[in-house]
Short mmCIF file of C-alpha atoms and ligand atoms in Angstrom, two decimals:
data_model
loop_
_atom_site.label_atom_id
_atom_site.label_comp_id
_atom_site.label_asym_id
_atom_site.label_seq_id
_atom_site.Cartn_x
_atom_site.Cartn_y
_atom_site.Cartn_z
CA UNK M 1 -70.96 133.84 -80.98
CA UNK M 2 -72.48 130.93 -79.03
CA UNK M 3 -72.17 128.00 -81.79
CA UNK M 4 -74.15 125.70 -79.00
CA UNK M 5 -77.30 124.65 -80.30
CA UNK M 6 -79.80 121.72 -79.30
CA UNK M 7 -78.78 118.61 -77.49
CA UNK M 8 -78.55 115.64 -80.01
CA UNK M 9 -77.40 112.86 -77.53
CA UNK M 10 -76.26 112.37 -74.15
CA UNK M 11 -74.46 109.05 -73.45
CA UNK M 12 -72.92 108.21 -69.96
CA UNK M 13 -70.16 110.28 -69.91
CA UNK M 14 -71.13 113.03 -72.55
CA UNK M 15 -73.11 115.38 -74.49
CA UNK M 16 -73.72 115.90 -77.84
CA UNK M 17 -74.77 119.00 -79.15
CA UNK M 18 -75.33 120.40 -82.95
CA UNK M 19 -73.38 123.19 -84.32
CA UNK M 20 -73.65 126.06 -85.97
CA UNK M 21 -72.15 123.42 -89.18
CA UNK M 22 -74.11 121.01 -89.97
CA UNK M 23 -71.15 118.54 -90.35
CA UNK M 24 -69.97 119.57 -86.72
CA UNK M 25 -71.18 118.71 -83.39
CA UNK M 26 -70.08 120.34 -79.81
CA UNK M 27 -68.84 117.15 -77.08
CA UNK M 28 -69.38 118.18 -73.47
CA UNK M 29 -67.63 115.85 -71.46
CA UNK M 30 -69.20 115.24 -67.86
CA UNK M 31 -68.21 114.43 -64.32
CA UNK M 32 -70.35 110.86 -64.85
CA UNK M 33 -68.58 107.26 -64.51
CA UNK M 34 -70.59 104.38 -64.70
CA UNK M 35 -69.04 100.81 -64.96
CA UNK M 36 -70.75 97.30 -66.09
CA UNK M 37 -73.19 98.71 -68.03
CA UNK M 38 -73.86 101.68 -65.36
CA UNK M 39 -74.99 99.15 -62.96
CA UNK M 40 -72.24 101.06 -60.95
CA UNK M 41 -72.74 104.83 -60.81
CA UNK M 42 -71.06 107.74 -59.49
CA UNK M 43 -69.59 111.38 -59.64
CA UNK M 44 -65.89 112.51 -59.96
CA UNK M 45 -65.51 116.28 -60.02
CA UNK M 46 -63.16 117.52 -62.90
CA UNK M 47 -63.24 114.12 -64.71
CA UNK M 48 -65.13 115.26 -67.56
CA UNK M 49 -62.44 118.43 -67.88
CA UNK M 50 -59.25 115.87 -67.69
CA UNK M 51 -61.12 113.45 -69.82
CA UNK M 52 -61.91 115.78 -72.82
CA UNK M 53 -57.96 117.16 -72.28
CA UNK M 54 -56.40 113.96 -72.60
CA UNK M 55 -58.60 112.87 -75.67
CA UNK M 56 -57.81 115.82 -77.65
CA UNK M 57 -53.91 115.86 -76.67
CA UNK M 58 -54.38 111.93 -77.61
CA UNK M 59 -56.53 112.65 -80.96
CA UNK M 60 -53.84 115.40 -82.02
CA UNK M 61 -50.86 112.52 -82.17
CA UNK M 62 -53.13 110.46 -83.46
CA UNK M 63 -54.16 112.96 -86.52
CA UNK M 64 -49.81 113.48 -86.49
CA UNK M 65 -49.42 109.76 -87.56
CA UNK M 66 -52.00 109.84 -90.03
CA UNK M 67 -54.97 108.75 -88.40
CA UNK M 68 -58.43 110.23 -89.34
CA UNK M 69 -60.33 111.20 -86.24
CA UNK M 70 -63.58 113.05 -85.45
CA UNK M 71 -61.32 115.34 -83.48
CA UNK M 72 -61.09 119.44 -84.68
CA UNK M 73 -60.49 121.47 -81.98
CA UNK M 74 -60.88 122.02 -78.28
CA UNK M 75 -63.59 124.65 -77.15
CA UNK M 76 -63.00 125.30 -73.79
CA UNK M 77 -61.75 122.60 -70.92
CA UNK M 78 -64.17 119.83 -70.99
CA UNK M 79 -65.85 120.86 -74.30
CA UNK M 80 -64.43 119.68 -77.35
CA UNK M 81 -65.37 120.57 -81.52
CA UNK M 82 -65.54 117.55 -83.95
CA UNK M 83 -66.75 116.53 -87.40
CA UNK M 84 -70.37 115.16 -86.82
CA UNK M 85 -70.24 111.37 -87.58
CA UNK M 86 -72.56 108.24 -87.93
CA UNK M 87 -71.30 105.86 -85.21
CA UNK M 88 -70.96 102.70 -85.96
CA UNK M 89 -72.28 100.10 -83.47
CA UNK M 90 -69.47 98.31 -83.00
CA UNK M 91 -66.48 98.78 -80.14
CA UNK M 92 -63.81 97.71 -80.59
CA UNK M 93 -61.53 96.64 -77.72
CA UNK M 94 -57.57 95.66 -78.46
CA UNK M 95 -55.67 94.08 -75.84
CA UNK M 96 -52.26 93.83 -75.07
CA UNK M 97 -52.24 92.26 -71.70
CA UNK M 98 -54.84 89.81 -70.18
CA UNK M 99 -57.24 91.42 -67.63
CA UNK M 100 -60.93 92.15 -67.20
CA UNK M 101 -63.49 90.41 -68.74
CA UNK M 102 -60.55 88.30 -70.85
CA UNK M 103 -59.52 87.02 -67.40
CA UNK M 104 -63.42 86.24 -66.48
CA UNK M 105 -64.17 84.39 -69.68
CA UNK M 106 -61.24 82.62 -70.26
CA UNK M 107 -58.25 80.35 -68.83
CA UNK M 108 -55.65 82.86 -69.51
CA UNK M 109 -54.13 84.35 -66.44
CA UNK M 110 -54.13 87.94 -65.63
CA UNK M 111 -51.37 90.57 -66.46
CA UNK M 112 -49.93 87.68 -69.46
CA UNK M 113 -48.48 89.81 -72.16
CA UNK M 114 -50.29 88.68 -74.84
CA UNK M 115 -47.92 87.44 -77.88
CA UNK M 116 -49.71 89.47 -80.56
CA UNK M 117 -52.68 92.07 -80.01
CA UNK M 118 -55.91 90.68 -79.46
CA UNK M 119 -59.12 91.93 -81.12
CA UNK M 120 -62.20 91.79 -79.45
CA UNK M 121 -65.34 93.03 -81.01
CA UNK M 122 -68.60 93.83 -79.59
CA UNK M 123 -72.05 94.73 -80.36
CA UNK M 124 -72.79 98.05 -79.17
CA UNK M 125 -76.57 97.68 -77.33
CA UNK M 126 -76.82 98.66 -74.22
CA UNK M 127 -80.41 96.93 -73.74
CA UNK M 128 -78.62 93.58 -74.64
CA UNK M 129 -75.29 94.41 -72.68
CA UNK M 130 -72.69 95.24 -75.13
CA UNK M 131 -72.28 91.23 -75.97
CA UNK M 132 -68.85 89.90 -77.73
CA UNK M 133 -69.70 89.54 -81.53
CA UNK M 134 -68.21 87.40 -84.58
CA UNK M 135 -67.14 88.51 -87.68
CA UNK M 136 -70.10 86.47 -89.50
CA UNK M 137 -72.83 87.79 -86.99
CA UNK M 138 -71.53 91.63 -87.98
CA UNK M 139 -72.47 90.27 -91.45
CA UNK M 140 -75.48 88.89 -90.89
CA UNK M 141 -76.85 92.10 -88.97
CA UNK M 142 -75.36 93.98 -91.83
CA UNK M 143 -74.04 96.07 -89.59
CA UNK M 144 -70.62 97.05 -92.13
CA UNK M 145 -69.45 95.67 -94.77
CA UNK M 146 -66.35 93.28 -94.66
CA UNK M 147 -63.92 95.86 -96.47
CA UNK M 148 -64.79 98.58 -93.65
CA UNK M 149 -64.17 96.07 -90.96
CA UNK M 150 -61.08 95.07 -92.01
CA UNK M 151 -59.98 98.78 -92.29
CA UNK M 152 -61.34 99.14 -88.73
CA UNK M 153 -58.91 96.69 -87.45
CA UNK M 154 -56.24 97.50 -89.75
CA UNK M 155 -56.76 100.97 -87.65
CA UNK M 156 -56.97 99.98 -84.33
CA UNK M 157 -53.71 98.02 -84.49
CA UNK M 158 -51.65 101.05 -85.82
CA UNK M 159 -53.67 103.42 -83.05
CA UNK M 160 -52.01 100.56 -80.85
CA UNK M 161 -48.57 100.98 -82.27
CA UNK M 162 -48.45 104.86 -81.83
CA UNK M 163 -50.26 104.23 -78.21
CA UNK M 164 -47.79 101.83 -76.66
CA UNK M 165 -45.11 103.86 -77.77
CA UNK M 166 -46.47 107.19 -76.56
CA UNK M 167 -47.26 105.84 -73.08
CA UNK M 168 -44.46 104.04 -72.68
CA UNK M 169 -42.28 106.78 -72.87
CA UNK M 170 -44.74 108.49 -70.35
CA UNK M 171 -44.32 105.17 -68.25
CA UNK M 172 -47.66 103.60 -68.88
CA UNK M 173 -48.09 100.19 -69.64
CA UNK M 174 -50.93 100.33 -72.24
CA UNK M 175 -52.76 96.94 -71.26
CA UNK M 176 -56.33 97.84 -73.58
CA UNK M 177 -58.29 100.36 -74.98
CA UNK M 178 -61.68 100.19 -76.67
CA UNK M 179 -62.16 102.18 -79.68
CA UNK M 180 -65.49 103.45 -81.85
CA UNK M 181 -65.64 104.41 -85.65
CA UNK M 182 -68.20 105.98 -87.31
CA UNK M 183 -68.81 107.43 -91.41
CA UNK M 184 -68.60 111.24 -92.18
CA UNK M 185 -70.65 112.70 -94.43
CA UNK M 186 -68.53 111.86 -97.35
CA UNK M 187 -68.66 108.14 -95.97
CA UNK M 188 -65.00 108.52 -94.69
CA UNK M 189 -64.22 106.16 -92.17
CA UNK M 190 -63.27 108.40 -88.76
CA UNK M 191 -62.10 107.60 -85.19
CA UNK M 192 -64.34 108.64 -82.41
CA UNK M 193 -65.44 108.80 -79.54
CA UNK M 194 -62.73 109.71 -76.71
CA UNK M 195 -59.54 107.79 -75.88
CA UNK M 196 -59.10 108.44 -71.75
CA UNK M 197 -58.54 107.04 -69.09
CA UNK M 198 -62.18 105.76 -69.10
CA UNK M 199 -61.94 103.63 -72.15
CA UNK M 200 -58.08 102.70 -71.74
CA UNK M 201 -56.08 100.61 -69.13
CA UNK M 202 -52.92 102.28 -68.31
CA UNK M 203 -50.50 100.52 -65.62
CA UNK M 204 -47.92 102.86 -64.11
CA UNK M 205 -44.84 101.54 -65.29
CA UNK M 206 -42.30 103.51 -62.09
CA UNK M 207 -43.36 101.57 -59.87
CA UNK M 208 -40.34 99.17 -57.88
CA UNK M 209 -42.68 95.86 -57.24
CA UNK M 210 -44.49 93.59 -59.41
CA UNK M 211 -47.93 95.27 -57.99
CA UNK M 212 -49.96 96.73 -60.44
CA UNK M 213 -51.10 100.39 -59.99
CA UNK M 214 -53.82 100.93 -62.44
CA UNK M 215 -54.25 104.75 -63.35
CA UNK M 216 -57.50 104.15 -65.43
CA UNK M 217 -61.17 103.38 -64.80
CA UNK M 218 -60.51 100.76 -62.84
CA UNK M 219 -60.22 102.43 -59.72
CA UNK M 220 -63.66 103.11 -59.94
CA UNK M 221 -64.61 99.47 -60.98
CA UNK M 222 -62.54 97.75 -58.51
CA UNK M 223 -63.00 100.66 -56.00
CA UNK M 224 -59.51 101.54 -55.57
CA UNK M 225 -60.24 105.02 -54.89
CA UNK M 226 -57.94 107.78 -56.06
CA UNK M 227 -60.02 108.50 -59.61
CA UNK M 228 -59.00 112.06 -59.90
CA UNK M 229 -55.27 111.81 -59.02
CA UNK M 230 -55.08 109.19 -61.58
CA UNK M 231 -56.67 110.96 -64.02
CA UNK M 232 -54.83 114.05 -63.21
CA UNK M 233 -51.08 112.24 -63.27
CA UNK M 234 -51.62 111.15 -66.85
CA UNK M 235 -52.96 114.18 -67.98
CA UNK M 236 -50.01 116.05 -66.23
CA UNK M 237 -47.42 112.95 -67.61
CA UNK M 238 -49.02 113.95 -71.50
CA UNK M 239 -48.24 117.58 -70.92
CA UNK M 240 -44.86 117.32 -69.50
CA UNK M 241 -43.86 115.13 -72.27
CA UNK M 242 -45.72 117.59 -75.30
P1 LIG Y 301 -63.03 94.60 -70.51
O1 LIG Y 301 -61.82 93.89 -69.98
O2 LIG Y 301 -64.03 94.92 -69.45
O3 LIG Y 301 -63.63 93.88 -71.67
O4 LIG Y 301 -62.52 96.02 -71.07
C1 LIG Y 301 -61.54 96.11 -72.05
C2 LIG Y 301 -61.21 97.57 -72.32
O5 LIG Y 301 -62.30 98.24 -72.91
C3 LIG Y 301 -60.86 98.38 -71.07
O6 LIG Y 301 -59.81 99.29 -71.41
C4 LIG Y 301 -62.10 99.15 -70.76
C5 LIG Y 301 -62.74 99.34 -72.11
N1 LIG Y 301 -64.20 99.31 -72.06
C6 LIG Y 301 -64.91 100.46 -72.37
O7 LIG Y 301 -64.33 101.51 -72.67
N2 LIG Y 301 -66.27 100.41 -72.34
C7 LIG Y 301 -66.95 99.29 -72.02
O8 LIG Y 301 -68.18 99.31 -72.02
C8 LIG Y 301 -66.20 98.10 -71.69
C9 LIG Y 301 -66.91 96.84 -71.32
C10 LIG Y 301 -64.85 98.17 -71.73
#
């Protein structure tokens, strides 16, 4: 039976399409990067397939500790089932280390270790560029209530605590990740989106020197080359270790 129905949505590196349940919609994952607001485009064949296999392998230890994510089930290698969800605009980046835009914007040096997680929130709008947001701007916009943000954060820093551990016994450094929410149909609070290489910084941690060696989206970004056999060493690192 195909369950496939109509396209609902098709972000930069997915598809969203109904299913056959109303309160479930069928992700596509695609070969698509972009970077700085897809000023930068390109094409990696088989990202979308190692994309949508990490997530779910991520969203299933995730859903082990207790987490509630939009995750149900995979449908085939880059297609994924999930409970349908009203995002939220809001993502919400946690680092660990200093880098990226932290680096640009501020005085603090790249690759510190930061002394406690850092929260960074930002409005999710592509026409104004994704721009950092306060707590007290969120409530002006009415975007969520107060109570829902604070259980938003209270999630992302105990998605951090399983994370680091996870990857560090895979040998990843896990430097930051950016995270989306969105409400259920019974209002429930769920994780969503994907967690990858695309929306995560992960520094290989067997490596002899200092150097970093960033298996993420960076080596797209900072055109490092290599994309797929990045991609494709985590992905192999998450199965050998399941
Ligand atoms: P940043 O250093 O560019 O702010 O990125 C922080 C983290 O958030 C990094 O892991 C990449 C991720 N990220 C996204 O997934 N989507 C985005 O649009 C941006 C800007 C960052």
């Amino acid at each position: 039976m195909n369950d496939k129905h109509e396209l609902i949505y098709e972000g930069k590196a997915k598809k969203v399409f109904s299913h056959n349940d109303a309160d479930k919609v069928v992700i596509e994952f695609k070969d698509d990067a972009t970077a700085f607001n897809a000023l930068k485009k390109a094409k990696f064949e088989g990202k979308g397939k190692l994309n949508c296999l990490i997530s779910a392998r991520i969203f299933e230890i995730l859903t082990k500790n207790s987490i509630p994510t939009h995750f149900l089930e995979l449908k085939n290698e880059y297609t994924m089932i999930a409970k349908k969800i009203k995002i939220i605009p809001l993502e919400i980046v946690l680092r660990n280390t200093a880098y990226g835009s932290l680096c640009k914007q501020t005085s603090i040096k790249s690759g510190t270790v930061l002394a406690k997680p850092l929260i960074d929130i930002y409005f999710k709008d592509d026409e104004l560029n994704d721009p950092l947001i306060t707590k007290d701007r969120i409530a002006l916009m009415n975007i969520i209530s107060s109570k829902d943000l604070e259980l938003i954060i209270d999630l992302t820093i105990k998605i951090n605590e399983i994370l680091k551990k996870f990857f560090k016994n895979i040998k990843l450094q896990l430097v930051d990740f950016k995270l989306e929410f969105g409400y259920d149909f019974q209002n429930n609070i769920l994780l969503g989106d994907e967690i990858s290489p695309d929306n995560c910084r992960l520094w290989d941690l067997n490596q002899k020197s200092d150097t970093i060696v960033s298996l993420d989206k960076d080596r797209f970004r900072n055109d490092l080359g290599g994309l797929i056999e990045a991609y494709s060493e985590i992905n192999q690192r998450i199965n050998n270790f399941i």
